């Protein structure tokens, strides 16, 4: 940058002088500066220093004040000693005292009029000096431009801008308007001249780059000269923008769709570089052109992304180094993207308002905007702090339309997926390692639908809007649960059927996924936002304790839905086991009526076989376990076989064991049937299946005790029972310790005594 000339230094000095605090209020009532003279001492000082002998009425002011002081000592505490430069401060109260004491009214009137005249003249002089300085600066700019001294012209404009800033608090509206118009006039002339030269240089560099560059961006001929011109013009444009503190709407593309937080104006060189791209955009995507189609927003969105990609090398290699050397802390590529985005924002806002009554085209626009935003952030590395297009979708009418269409299309898809031919079959049924959940196609499609909705609103910059979509998702889940319940009621006449089990798998699958979502970071953040915002869509109906659990992350936004789904799952699983046990219990009736009392003792278990009456029951248990294992998801089957074992344990204990008396051979046969045949059926699914048949296992232990141990145990239990009745023997060990030594933990002493009484092999019997 060239060094300031003597003329520039003079102009700068005059600007600084005029910017010193001073009071200049014209007769029209304009206040030149924010500072004002409030003390009369400044005026008197001005009269003596600047006016002096020119005003005869003020010639002997000092002598007059001295004489008055000598005649009346009462004023010694109110009037300071008058010196060569009169620094005495008079206030209205003191002057009134003078008038009352000495009758100096005529002098006071003359003095006041003279002071007012001097003040008015001084204001006018300063006002005219400021106008003269503006004219001088204007002439300096004109002279610099005539001699092609652009840097000097920019410095003069900078001085003019500094003067404008100094008058910011002034009430001289006409003077400020004149200065502002003059500043704008010269700024536009300099800008237009630099823009014209800049565009010529850009043309030589083949800007704009519409298609992917196929060769080096640096021209072979006069490359050094063009690079020097480019750097000079970019630097001058940056300096010009810095000297002009106002936006330039004539260059920066106007957009009515700006986000709430206004970003700083675009870098002036980038604004000029955007002009040819802006003209192309408006030519192709406005008016009656075939490329301006409401049904094809991807045309202009893709075009802008292509321009960004094609221009990235040029911006990084040609423009960014110049900005760095000029000390501009901005990214050339980000600035170009900002400018192109302003074009797209205006277009999307216009199209969105026109598509509010066309669901299909509106959905297509939303999808394309979301895809554009994704590519903008990932491929172009556009900063997350700067707005893209998503804020346009948060306008009240647009957001409400989006929510309405999202719900409408989700409901339509739910109807379609539930009525589809393969709705209740799993698409992974032939791939065992991928089919643990055995989710039917309708449930998997539904959760995929919810996941797609999540991905659509995940990137929205407003938590409140995200929570509205979350509320919609919860509403859809509850709707789907109700539909599953209706289908389940139709299938409840055959709980062992494939469709009933598929519905149960669907409920379990949805519950599992929602449970995982409750621990997902994204939904946890939404949970915190819901609590802090007090969002009724999500928190409506929750009490203080529930909201407190959400705030501490103990609960989940899906807790209510999970409770309903778990209740439905529990009811369906209970009905399934009830039907299964009804069939098994029917098969077990002959086994319970077997001749347990007359069976001979078996001394060699290797020759023992399963009771013939137990075969139907065992086959039924085996078949039902295999069937449930095939049709239920892994987690549901775990609950099913454990519930089945618990129910079967109770049936065998009540209907077989407690309903019969057992000989030594009968007890051995029962133990053999249970330990060698029934328990192993469940051994495929756990290591110790006998732990799920505690009543049957412990009953077999008691029934198979040798005679001596059985007699001792029976006597111990009877004595304990008698002692308990007589409240004596409190120091004796409890009978439970003896039972525990035998491996009996579940049965109570009274139950064991009943079992002992069912034994037929007692001495003397």
XYZ file of C-alpha atoms in Angstrom:
765
model
C 0.000 0.000 0.000
C 1.411 3.417 -0.977
C 2.537 5.818 1.757
C 0.183 8.747 2.578
C 0.957 11.978 0.747
C 1.186 15.441 2.317
C -2.325 16.244 1.120
C -3.652 13.070 2.716
C -1.913 13.893 6.002
C -3.486 17.343 5.966
C -6.935 15.912 5.284
C -6.518 13.367 8.061
C -5.399 16.071 10.525
C -8.395 18.237 9.666
C -10.692 15.240 10.098
C -9.253 14.564 13.558
C -9.595 18.246 14.509
C -13.238 18.316 13.494
C -13.903 15.102 15.397
C -12.827 16.740 18.720
C -15.782 17.303 21.077
C -17.383 20.669 20.344
C -20.858 22.183 20.501
C -22.353 23.430 17.249
C -26.083 23.855 17.276
C -27.503 25.618 14.272
C -30.473 27.957 14.356
C -32.531 25.092 12.964
C -31.835 23.304 16.234
C -29.162 20.852 14.950
C -26.622 19.674 17.522
C -23.218 19.243 15.855
C -21.605 17.192 18.611
C -22.677 15.086 21.505
C -20.546 17.251 23.877
C -21.864 20.710 24.890
C -20.498 23.601 26.847
C -22.353 23.664 30.109
C -20.259 26.245 31.989
C -20.189 30.000 31.411
C -16.417 30.029 32.141
C -15.728 28.447 28.743
C -17.677 31.181 27.016
C -15.919 33.965 28.865
C -12.572 32.359 28.103
C -13.538 32.198 24.449
C -14.511 35.930 24.506
C -11.122 36.938 25.847
C -8.981 34.607 23.722
C -10.786 34.551 20.377
C -12.921 37.712 20.212
C -11.275 40.160 22.653
C -11.260 43.778 21.561
C -13.651 43.170 18.684
C -16.599 43.486 21.074
C -16.470 46.849 22.905
C -19.140 45.880 25.379
C -16.819 43.131 26.697
C -13.577 45.121 26.786
C -13.543 45.911 30.491
C -15.168 42.733 31.794
C -12.196 41.948 34.043
C -12.127 45.416 35.629
C -15.866 45.309 36.143
C -15.709 41.990 37.960
C -12.782 43.210 40.138
C -14.668 46.382 41.089
C -17.769 44.445 42.020
C -15.711 42.106 44.174
C -14.130 44.987 46.103
C -17.505 46.705 46.737
C -19.096 43.615 48.230
C -17.031 41.134 50.267
C -20.130 38.997 50.771
C -19.449 37.382 47.366
C -15.891 36.313 48.294
C -17.026 32.718 48.907
C -18.943 32.608 45.630
C -16.552 34.285 43.177
C -13.006 32.982 42.553
C -10.081 35.261 42.015
C -10.078 36.722 38.523
C -6.776 36.148 36.710
C -5.351 36.881 33.289
C -7.327 34.015 31.659
C -10.670 34.414 33.382
C -11.517 30.962 34.706
C -14.456 32.031 36.873
C -17.591 29.936 36.739
C -20.800 31.835 36.991
C -24.124 30.177 37.543
C -27.607 31.552 37.270
C -27.916 31.916 41.039
C -24.828 34.133 41.226
C -26.000 36.390 38.422
C -29.388 36.811 40.086
C -27.554 37.864 43.262
C -25.570 40.417 41.239
C -28.786 41.854 39.836
C -30.409 42.057 43.243
C -27.394 43.596 44.997
C -26.048 46.007 42.398
C -28.820 46.534 39.843
C -26.633 45.159 37.052
C -29.610 44.081 34.940
C -28.625 46.113 31.846
C -25.118 44.678 31.912
C -26.461 41.173 32.350
C -28.835 41.544 29.403
C -26.079 42.791 27.134
C -23.716 40.075 28.305
C -26.307 37.309 27.717
C -27.155 38.511 24.237
C -23.506 38.766 23.323
C -22.775 35.258 24.606
C -25.674 33.819 22.613
C -24.495 35.566 19.476
C -20.956 34.312 19.944
C -22.219 30.773 20.560
C -24.375 30.870 17.424
C -21.553 32.246 15.301
C -19.158 29.589 16.593
C -21.649 26.803 15.735
C -22.141 28.150 12.254
C -18.414 28.447 11.743
C -17.847 24.854 12.816
C -20.783 23.684 10.664
C -19.319 25.467 7.613
C -15.851 24.124 8.377
C -17.255 20.585 8.409
C -18.981 21.152 5.078
C -15.783 22.584 3.679
C -13.850 19.524 4.891
C -16.352 17.175 3.269
C -15.945 19.087 0.005
C -12.170 18.906 0.328
C -12.300 15.143 0.917
C -14.653 14.759 -2.014
C -12.348 16.785 -4.232
C -9.400 14.708 -3.047
C -11.191 11.492 -4.023
C -12.014 12.932 -7.427
C -8.445 14.049 -7.973
C -7.096 10.631 -6.956
C -9.426 8.855 -9.333
C -8.466 11.177 -12.193
C -4.833 10.257 -11.609
C -5.690 6.570 -11.051
C -4.414 6.759 -7.464
C -6.836 4.171 -6.131
C -5.121 3.660 -2.784
C -5.214 7.427 -2.073
C -8.889 7.505 -3.057
C -9.632 4.643 -0.666
C -7.796 6.474 2.137
C -9.843 9.602 1.471
C -13.016 7.569 1.606
C -11.731 6.070 4.843
C -11.332 9.591 6.300
C -14.846 10.386 5.157
C -16.122 7.239 6.867
C -14.267 8.198 10.068
C -15.959 11.615 9.987
C -19.306 9.895 9.491
C -18.649 7.686 12.505
C -17.725 10.759 14.577
C -21.060 12.376 13.704
C -22.975 9.251 14.638
C -24.427 10.799 17.825
C -24.926 14.240 16.324
C -28.360 15.735 15.764
C -27.315 17.476 12.531
C -29.437 15.237 10.341
C -28.986 17.259 7.138
C -25.216 17.343 7.544
C -25.130 13.597 8.257
C -27.314 12.827 5.243
C -25.114 14.944 2.993
C -21.968 13.210 4.248
C -23.569 9.764 3.916
C -24.683 10.455 0.344
C -21.246 11.782 -0.588
C -19.590 8.726 0.966
C -21.938 6.351 -0.832
C -21.427 8.192 -4.128
C -17.654 7.890 -4.100
C -17.723 4.377 -2.696
C -19.915 3.232 -5.574
C -17.687 4.886 -8.162
C -14.535 3.286 -6.742
C -16.271 -0.048 -6.334
C -17.599 -0.013 -9.894
C -14.169 0.813 -11.284
C -12.471 -1.923 -9.265
C -15.271 -4.401 -10.032
C -14.903 -3.768 -13.756
C -11.148 -4.390 -13.626
C -11.649 -7.398 -11.344
C -14.169 -8.987 -13.704
C -11.736 -8.583 -16.621
C -9.023 -10.370 -14.677
C -11.449 -13.104 -13.643
C -12.433 -13.594 -17.274
C -8.794 -14.113 -18.175
C -8.663 -16.748 -15.432
C -11.726 -18.484 -16.950
C -14.039 -17.584 -14.090
C -16.724 -18.712 -13.439
C -15.771 -22.370 -13.592
C -19.003 -24.000 -14.707
C -17.677 -27.458 -15.484
C -14.939 -29.478 -13.755
C -11.521 -27.991 -14.642
C -9.594 -30.201 -17.056
C -6.281 -28.362 -16.903
C -4.210 -26.184 -14.613
C -5.927 -23.018 -13.450
C -2.833 -20.919 -14.127
C -2.735 -19.518 -17.693
C 0.487 -20.010 -19.614
C 0.690 -16.446 -21.033
C 1.386 -13.395 -18.806
C 0.509 -15.463 -15.751
C 2.627 -13.372 -13.387
C 1.037 -10.116 -14.510
C -2.487 -11.474 -14.115
C -1.677 -12.845 -10.672
C -0.304 -9.445 -9.605
C -3.403 -7.680 -10.917
C -5.630 -10.193 -9.164
C -3.879 -9.688 -5.838
C -3.910 -5.880 -6.179
C -7.621 -5.746 -6.994
C -8.632 -8.198 -4.270
C -6.595 -6.268 -1.691
C -8.067 -2.924 -2.813
C -11.609 -4.305 -2.708
C -11.007 -5.595 0.812
C -9.690 -2.181 1.886
C -12.643 -0.443 0.242
C -15.118 -2.694 2.066
C -13.344 -1.988 5.365
C -13.555 1.792 4.773
C -17.267 1.626 3.987
C -19.225 0.617 7.116
C -22.497 -0.086 5.334
C -23.833 -3.137 3.491
C -23.967 -3.175 -0.282
C -27.361 -4.608 -1.291
C -26.674 -3.992 -4.966
C -24.008 -6.730 -5.010
C -24.886 -9.203 -2.284
C -27.800 -11.401 -3.429
C -30.929 -10.416 -1.589
C -32.784 -13.111 0.263
C -35.982 -12.926 2.232
C -35.168 -16.260 3.808
C -32.342 -15.339 6.114
C -32.056 -17.123 9.475
C -32.664 -15.250 12.733
C -28.937 -14.761 13.423
C -27.572 -12.405 10.764
C -24.119 -13.281 9.453
C -21.633 -10.550 8.473
C -21.805 -9.294 4.861
C -19.956 -11.273 2.238
C -16.398 -10.405 1.367
C -16.589 -7.772 -1.429
C -14.355 -9.653 -3.930
C -16.494 -12.770 -3.439
C -19.641 -10.719 -3.996
C -18.312 -9.672 -7.386
C -17.265 -13.232 -8.210
C -20.809 -14.375 -7.454
C -22.439 -12.042 -9.982
C -22.056 -14.275 -13.079
C -23.185 -17.332 -11.100
C -26.159 -15.405 -9.769
C -27.139 -14.359 -13.303
C -26.930 -17.963 -14.502
C -28.964 -19.204 -11.551
C -31.744 -16.687 -12.099
C -31.733 -17.272 -15.843
C -32.222 -21.029 -15.535
C -34.337 -21.370 -12.391
C -36.731 -18.425 -12.559
C -39.329 -17.398 -15.078
C -40.753 -19.664 -17.781
C -37.673 -21.782 -18.366
C -38.144 -25.547 -18.496
C -35.414 -25.871 -15.887
C -37.611 -23.902 -13.459
C -39.824 -26.794 -12.389
C -41.487 -27.139 -8.978
C -41.299 -30.903 -9.331
C -37.510 -30.846 -9.849
C -35.856 -28.944 -6.978
C -32.892 -31.312 -7.364
C -31.983 -29.517 -10.591
C -31.001 -26.234 -8.963
C -29.771 -27.847 -5.744
C -27.469 -30.180 -7.647
C -26.300 -27.323 -9.882
C -25.231 -25.238 -6.893
C -23.377 -28.188 -5.378
C -21.574 -28.693 -8.696
C -20.562 -25.034 -8.790
C -19.188 -25.336 -5.273
C -17.217 -28.446 -6.151
C -15.891 -27.074 -9.446
C -14.809 -23.779 -7.843
C -13.062 -25.205 -4.798
C -9.611 -25.538 -6.401
C -9.721 -22.016 -7.847
C -10.768 -20.512 -4.514
C -8.110 -22.403 -2.568
C -5.250 -21.805 -5.002
C -6.009 -18.313 -6.308
C -8.096 -16.381 -3.802
C -7.318 -17.835 -0.362
C -3.562 -17.035 -0.434
C -4.367 -13.393 -1.257
C -6.838 -13.178 1.626
C -4.265 -14.705 3.962
C -1.563 -12.220 2.921
C -4.055 -9.356 3.363
C -4.733 -10.472 6.927
C -8.378 -11.327 6.249
C -9.434 -14.111 8.623
C -12.026 -15.593 6.292
C -12.277 -18.677 4.107
C -12.721 -17.956 0.417
C -14.557 -21.240 -0.146
C -16.909 -20.692 2.786
C -17.676 -17.188 1.539
C -18.480 -18.526 -1.937
C -20.758 -21.184 -0.415
C -22.495 -18.519 1.675
C -23.189 -16.474 -1.413
C -24.507 -19.413 -3.412
C -26.593 -20.496 -0.440
C -28.336 -17.118 -0.365
C -29.559 -17.828 -3.906
C -30.774 -21.294 -2.951
C -32.407 -20.060 0.257
C -34.477 -17.538 -1.649
C -35.515 -20.165 -4.208
C -36.400 -22.849 -1.636
C -38.408 -20.401 0.467
C -40.376 -19.382 -2.621
C -40.996 -22.967 -3.754
C -41.971 -24.205 -0.285
C -44.724 -21.610 0.051
C -46.122 -22.655 -3.345
C -46.108 -26.373 -2.504
C -48.035 -26.242 0.775
C -51.082 -27.748 -0.937
C -49.315 -30.493 -2.882
C -48.266 -33.279 -0.524
C -46.196 -35.276 -3.015
C -44.176 -32.345 -4.345
C -43.768 -30.903 -0.849
C -42.336 -34.203 0.423
C -39.996 -34.345 -2.539
C -38.756 -30.824 -1.814
C -38.111 -31.702 1.849
C -36.192 -34.834 0.860
C -34.039 -32.902 -1.596
C -33.349 -30.123 0.901
C -32.265 -32.673 3.515
C -30.004 -34.413 1.001
C -28.523 -31.063 -0.081
C -27.812 -30.155 3.537
C -26.098 -33.498 4.110
C -23.825 -33.113 1.081
C -23.126 -29.463 1.914
C -21.876 -30.343 5.391
C -19.950 -33.463 4.401
C -18.566 -32.924 0.886
C -18.088 -29.146 1.048
C -17.125 -29.058 4.753
C -19.489 -26.137 5.319
C -19.216 -25.061 8.999
C -22.011 -26.252 11.268
C -22.174 -22.810 12.901
C -23.376 -21.225 9.649
C -26.975 -21.726 8.492
C -27.721 -23.841 5.444
C -31.270 -24.593 4.302
C -32.791 -26.424 7.257
C -33.946 -23.240 8.995
C -36.310 -22.696 6.052
C -38.183 -25.857 7.032
C -38.785 -24.431 10.524
C -41.157 -21.699 9.352
C -44.476 -22.265 11.131
C -46.513 -23.092 8.026
C -43.783 -25.248 6.501
C -43.056 -27.161 9.717
C -46.735 -27.830 10.374
C -47.181 -29.028 6.804
C -44.166 -31.311 7.168
C -45.557 -32.849 10.370
C -48.990 -33.320 8.810
C -47.648 -34.968 5.670
C -45.230 -37.119 7.686
C -48.102 -38.468 9.770
C -50.413 -38.953 6.801
C -47.873 -40.932 4.810
C -46.797 -42.972 7.854
C -50.408 -44.022 8.508
C -50.839 -44.972 4.857
C -47.682 -47.068 5.012
C -48.869 -48.764 8.206
C -52.112 -49.767 6.502
C -50.167 -51.130 3.552
C -47.587 -53.038 5.587
C -50.182 -54.740 7.798
C -52.265 -55.850 4.826
C -49.319 -57.059 2.741
C -49.119 -60.744 1.878
C -45.878 -61.387 3.758
C -46.649 -59.054 6.642
C -46.245 -61.731 9.344
C -43.240 -63.609 7.996
C -39.616 -62.708 8.643
C -37.440 -61.883 5.686
C -34.493 -63.482 7.520
C -36.257 -66.729 8.429
C -33.793 -68.769 6.375
C -30.727 -67.107 7.947
C -30.515 -68.427 11.494
C -27.731 -66.168 12.767
C -29.596 -63.021 11.638
C -33.029 -63.991 12.903
C -32.729 -63.886 16.682
C -35.557 -61.355 16.991
C -37.686 -63.130 14.327
C -39.401 -59.812 13.661
C -42.192 -60.061 11.088
C -41.814 -57.922 8.020
C -44.528 -55.458 9.085
C -42.796 -54.699 12.415
C -39.387 -54.315 10.830
C -40.812 -52.053 8.123
C -42.552 -49.968 10.771
C -39.403 -49.444 12.838
C -37.483 -48.645 9.661
C -40.133 -46.021 8.947
C -39.589 -44.495 12.394
C -35.816 -44.585 11.912
C -36.130 -42.777 8.584
C -38.250 -40.098 10.266
C -35.547 -39.752 12.922
C -32.841 -39.334 10.305
C -34.904 -36.658 8.597
C -35.377 -34.461 11.652
C -32.079 -35.310 13.411
C -30.184 -32.497 11.678
C -32.760 -29.772 12.443
C -31.125 -26.889 14.338
C -34.099 -26.429 16.698
C -34.733 -28.847 19.636
C -38.325 -27.662 19.910
C -39.008 -28.747 16.320
C -37.223 -32.054 16.918
C -39.448 -32.716 19.924
C -42.531 -32.206 17.746
C -41.329 -35.008 15.491
C -40.564 -37.162 18.526
C -44.135 -36.619 19.693
C -45.322 -37.741 16.249
C -43.184 -40.894 16.486
C -44.627 -41.777 19.883
C -48.117 -41.270 18.506
C -47.351 -43.597 15.588
C -45.951 -46.280 17.916
C -49.103 -46.213 20.016
C -51.236 -46.383 16.865
C -49.278 -49.417 15.669
C -49.640 -51.067 19.104
C -53.410 -50.661 18.917
C -53.447 -52.195 15.439
C -51.385 -55.153 16.678
C -53.808 -55.597 19.579
C -56.752 -55.715 17.191
C -55.093 -58.355 15.008
C -54.076 -60.309 18.120
C -57.683 -60.485 19.320
C -58.666 -62.027 16.005
C -55.931 -64.652 16.391
C -56.437 -65.286 20.121
C -58.616 -68.340 19.351
C -55.433 -70.073 18.224
C -52.521 -68.777 20.346
C -50.258 -71.557 19.112
C -50.655 -70.434 15.497
C -47.846 -68.827 13.485
C -49.554 -65.433 13.139
C -50.202 -65.111 16.876
C -46.546 -65.813 17.591
C -45.536 -63.364 14.856
C -47.605 -60.644 16.544
C -45.885 -61.471 19.838
C -42.509 -61.198 18.107
C -43.539 -57.857 16.631
C -44.438 -56.457 20.043
C -41.159 -57.706 21.510
C -39.150 -56.320 18.579
C -40.655 -52.832 18.876
C -40.155 -52.881 22.642
C -36.509 -53.909 22.242
C -35.767 -51.159 19.711
C -37.473 -48.472 21.805
C -35.480 -49.615 24.823
C -32.274 -49.148 22.837
C -33.431 -45.717 21.694
C -33.959 -44.707 25.301
C -30.197 -45.111 25.854
C -29.233 -43.427 22.589
C -27.288 -40.152 22.958
C -29.520 -38.312 20.501
C -32.718 -39.188 22.366
C -31.071 -38.476 25.724
C -30.244 -34.980 24.459
C -33.858 -34.565 23.332
C -34.946 -35.738 26.764
C -32.893 -33.004 28.431
C -34.236 -30.444 25.950
C -37.822 -31.523 26.664
C -37.305 -31.030 30.402
C -35.584 -27.655 30.030
C -38.167 -26.359 27.524
C -41.130 -27.864 29.357
C -42.384 -29.244 26.042
C -46.053 -30.242 26.445
C -45.994 -32.469 23.356
C -43.605 -34.809 25.163
C -44.189 -34.137 28.856
C -47.962 -33.675 28.784
C -49.640 -35.647 31.558
C -46.441 -36.442 33.483
C -46.234 -35.630 37.160
C -43.421 -33.876 38.990
C -41.743 -37.160 39.957
C -41.810 -38.476 36.389
C -40.347 -35.221 35.046
C -37.684 -35.374 37.755
C -36.725 -38.902 36.695
C -36.424 -37.719 33.102
C -34.249 -34.799 34.174
C -31.878 -37.145 36.030
C -31.862 -39.565 33.062
C -33.306 -42.328 35.218
C -36.335 -42.598 32.982
C -36.854 -42.552 29.242
C -39.061 -40.647 26.826
C -40.444 -44.021 25.753
C -41.288 -45.316 29.245
C -45.044 -44.999 28.824
C -45.013 -46.804 25.490
C -42.701 -49.511 26.831
C -45.049 -50.156 29.749
C -48.009 -50.624 27.361
C -45.987 -52.865 25.068
C -44.690 -54.962 27.972
C -48.225 -55.393 29.274
C -49.388 -56.566 25.855
C -46.395 -58.899 25.580
C -47.066 -60.343 29.035
C -50.751 -60.944 28.259
C -49.965 -62.638 24.947
C -47.207 -64.808 26.393
C -49.438 -65.813 29.315
C -52.244 -66.813 26.939
C -49.759 -68.816 24.825
C -48.426 -70.738 27.845
C -51.919 -71.297 29.154
C -52.949 -72.997 25.917
C -49.733 -74.986 25.819
C -50.145 -76.194 29.402
C -53.775 -77.068 28.764
C -52.642 -79.508 26.088
C -49.749 -80.886 28.203
C -51.958 -81.295 31.266
C -54.452 -83.254 29.185
C -51.658 -85.560 28.030
C -50.432 -85.924 31.635
C -53.713 -87.279 33.034
C -52.913 -90.958 32.312
C -49.524 -90.466 33.929
C -51.144 -89.151 37.081
C -53.446 -92.186 37.175
C -50.628 -94.729 36.896
C -50.248 -97.518 39.528
C -47.504 -95.892 41.583
C -48.353 -97.822 44.706
C -47.996 -101.294 43.158
C -44.813 -100.845 41.121
C -42.063 -103.265 42.236
C -38.677 -101.931 43.342
C -36.003 -101.536 40.672
C -32.498 -102.300 41.887
C -30.803 -101.568 38.549
C -31.630 -98.245 36.913
C -29.879 -99.288 33.715
C -32.788 -101.596 32.951
C -35.424 -98.962 33.712
C -37.466 -97.370 30.913
C -39.802 -94.432 30.657
C -43.291 -95.058 31.927
C -45.586 -95.795 29.025
C -48.211 -93.450 30.427
C -45.653 -90.588 30.383
C -44.842 -90.923 26.680
C -47.736 -88.750 25.341
C -46.905 -86.019 27.835
C -43.162 -86.108 27.047
C -43.786 -86.043 23.306
C -46.145 -83.101 23.712
C -43.584 -81.176 25.823
C -40.839 -81.920 23.312
C -42.939 -80.874 20.311
C -44.168 -77.684 21.937
C -40.647 -76.681 22.960
C -39.360 -77.268 19.441
C -42.258 -75.341 17.945
C -41.863 -72.386 20.305
C -38.130 -72.366 19.664
C -38.778 -72.082 15.948
C -41.489 -69.408 15.991
C -40.463 -67.173 18.906
C -37.536 -64.817 19.152
C -34.665 -65.877 21.395
C -35.602 -63.566 24.282
C -39.266 -64.558 24.096
C -38.418 -68.250 23.946
C -36.302 -67.878 27.092
C -39.354 -66.494 28.871
C -41.598 -69.123 27.302
C -39.677 -72.269 28.252
C -38.986 -70.973 31.751
C -42.669 -70.158 32.199
C -43.587 -73.556 30.797
C -41.195 -75.314 33.187
C -42.661 -73.441 36.146
C -46.228 -74.369 35.178
C -45.311 -77.989 34.419
C -43.516 -78.277 37.741
C -46.669 -77.137 39.498
C -48.945 -79.515 37.500
C -46.760 -82.573 38.128
C -46.408 -81.744 41.802
C -50.117 -81.182 42.343
C -51.738 -83.676 39.931
C -49.214 -86.519 39.963
C -47.208 -86.475 43.191
C -49.643 -85.144 45.782
C -52.483 -87.133 44.236
C -50.840 -90.536 44.674
C -49.071 -92.835 47.134
C -45.743 -94.292 46.129
C -44.116 -97.588 46.739
C -40.331 -97.803 46.672
C -40.507 -98.865 43.016
C -43.052 -96.167 42.182
C -40.859 -93.428 43.708
C -37.837 -94.731 41.786
C -39.815 -94.805 38.556
C -41.039 -91.254 39.104
C -37.489 -90.066 39.757
C -36.277 -91.858 36.638
C -39.014 -90.323 34.462
C -38.224 -86.857 35.724
C -34.428 -86.831 35.896
C -33.673 -88.977 32.856
C -36.493 -87.896 30.518
C -38.313 -84.673 31.438
C -35.411 -82.574 32.684
C -33.192 -83.363 29.666
C -35.933 -81.979 27.366
C -35.183 -78.585 28.885
C -31.455 -79.297 29.095
C -31.065 -78.095 25.502
C -31.731 -74.530 26.696
C -29.886 -74.390 30.030
C -27.166 -76.217 31.962
C -29.185 -77.212 35.056
C -32.839 -77.672 34.033
C -33.704 -79.357 37.361
C -33.440 -75.935 39.021
C -36.625 -74.939 37.167
C -38.509 -77.976 38.602
C -37.777 -77.407 42.264
C -40.987 -78.941 43.621
C -40.690 -82.106 41.517
C -36.966 -82.498 42.123
C -37.222 -82.110 45.906
C -40.319 -84.326 46.077
C -38.366 -87.086 44.323
C -35.550 -86.667 46.865
C -37.976 -87.092 49.760
C -39.850 -90.026 48.193
C -36.626 -91.883 47.347
C -34.982 -91.600 50.773
C -33.975 -94.943 52.247
C -36.229 -96.181 54.981
C -33.974 -95.296 57.873
C -33.375 -91.742 56.774
C -37.074 -91.316 56.036
C -38.008 -92.489 59.551
C -35.498 -90.172 61.206
C -36.611 -87.233 59.093
C -40.278 -87.933 59.789
C -39.678 -88.131 63.529
C -37.637 -84.907 63.426
C -40.368 -83.055 61.566
C -43.077 -84.346 63.914
C -41.078 -83.377 66.981
C -40.407 -79.963 65.500
C -44.086 -79.579 64.766
C -45.051 -80.568 68.318
C -42.418 -78.310 69.833
C -43.601 -75.421 67.732
C -47.136 -76.082 68.924
C -45.980 -76.188 72.562
C -43.618 -73.173 72.092
C -40.726 -75.258 73.435
C -37.386 -76.397 72.138
C -36.389 -72.975 70.961
C -32.714 -73.901 71.315
C -32.865 -76.931 68.972
C -31.686 -76.511 65.370
C -34.572 -75.848 62.974
C -35.761 -78.697 60.738
C -34.820 -76.668 57.641
C -31.129 -77.356 58.303
C -31.761 -81.084 58.088
C -33.758 -80.600 54.890
C -31.002 -78.474 53.386
C -28.506 -81.279 54.055
C -30.707 -83.503 51.933
C -30.895 -80.936 49.126
C -34.397 -79.699 49.957
C -34.622 -75.911 49.944
C -37.956 -75.032 48.369
C -40.399 -77.306 50.204
C -41.539 -76.328 53.679
C -41.281 -78.851 56.553
C -45.037 -79.378 56.504
C -44.895 -80.151 52.750
C -42.085 -82.643 53.354
C -44.126 -84.313 56.093
C -47.024 -84.682 53.640
C -44.680 -86.273 51.084
C -43.317 -88.677 53.709
C -46.852 -89.752 54.475
C -47.303 -90.605 50.775
C -44.597 -93.262 51.046
C -45.928 -96.787 51.274
C -42.625 -98.503 52.166
C -42.663 -98.182 55.964
C -41.694 -100.997 58.374
C -44.746 -102.996 59.408
C -46.798 -101.847 56.365
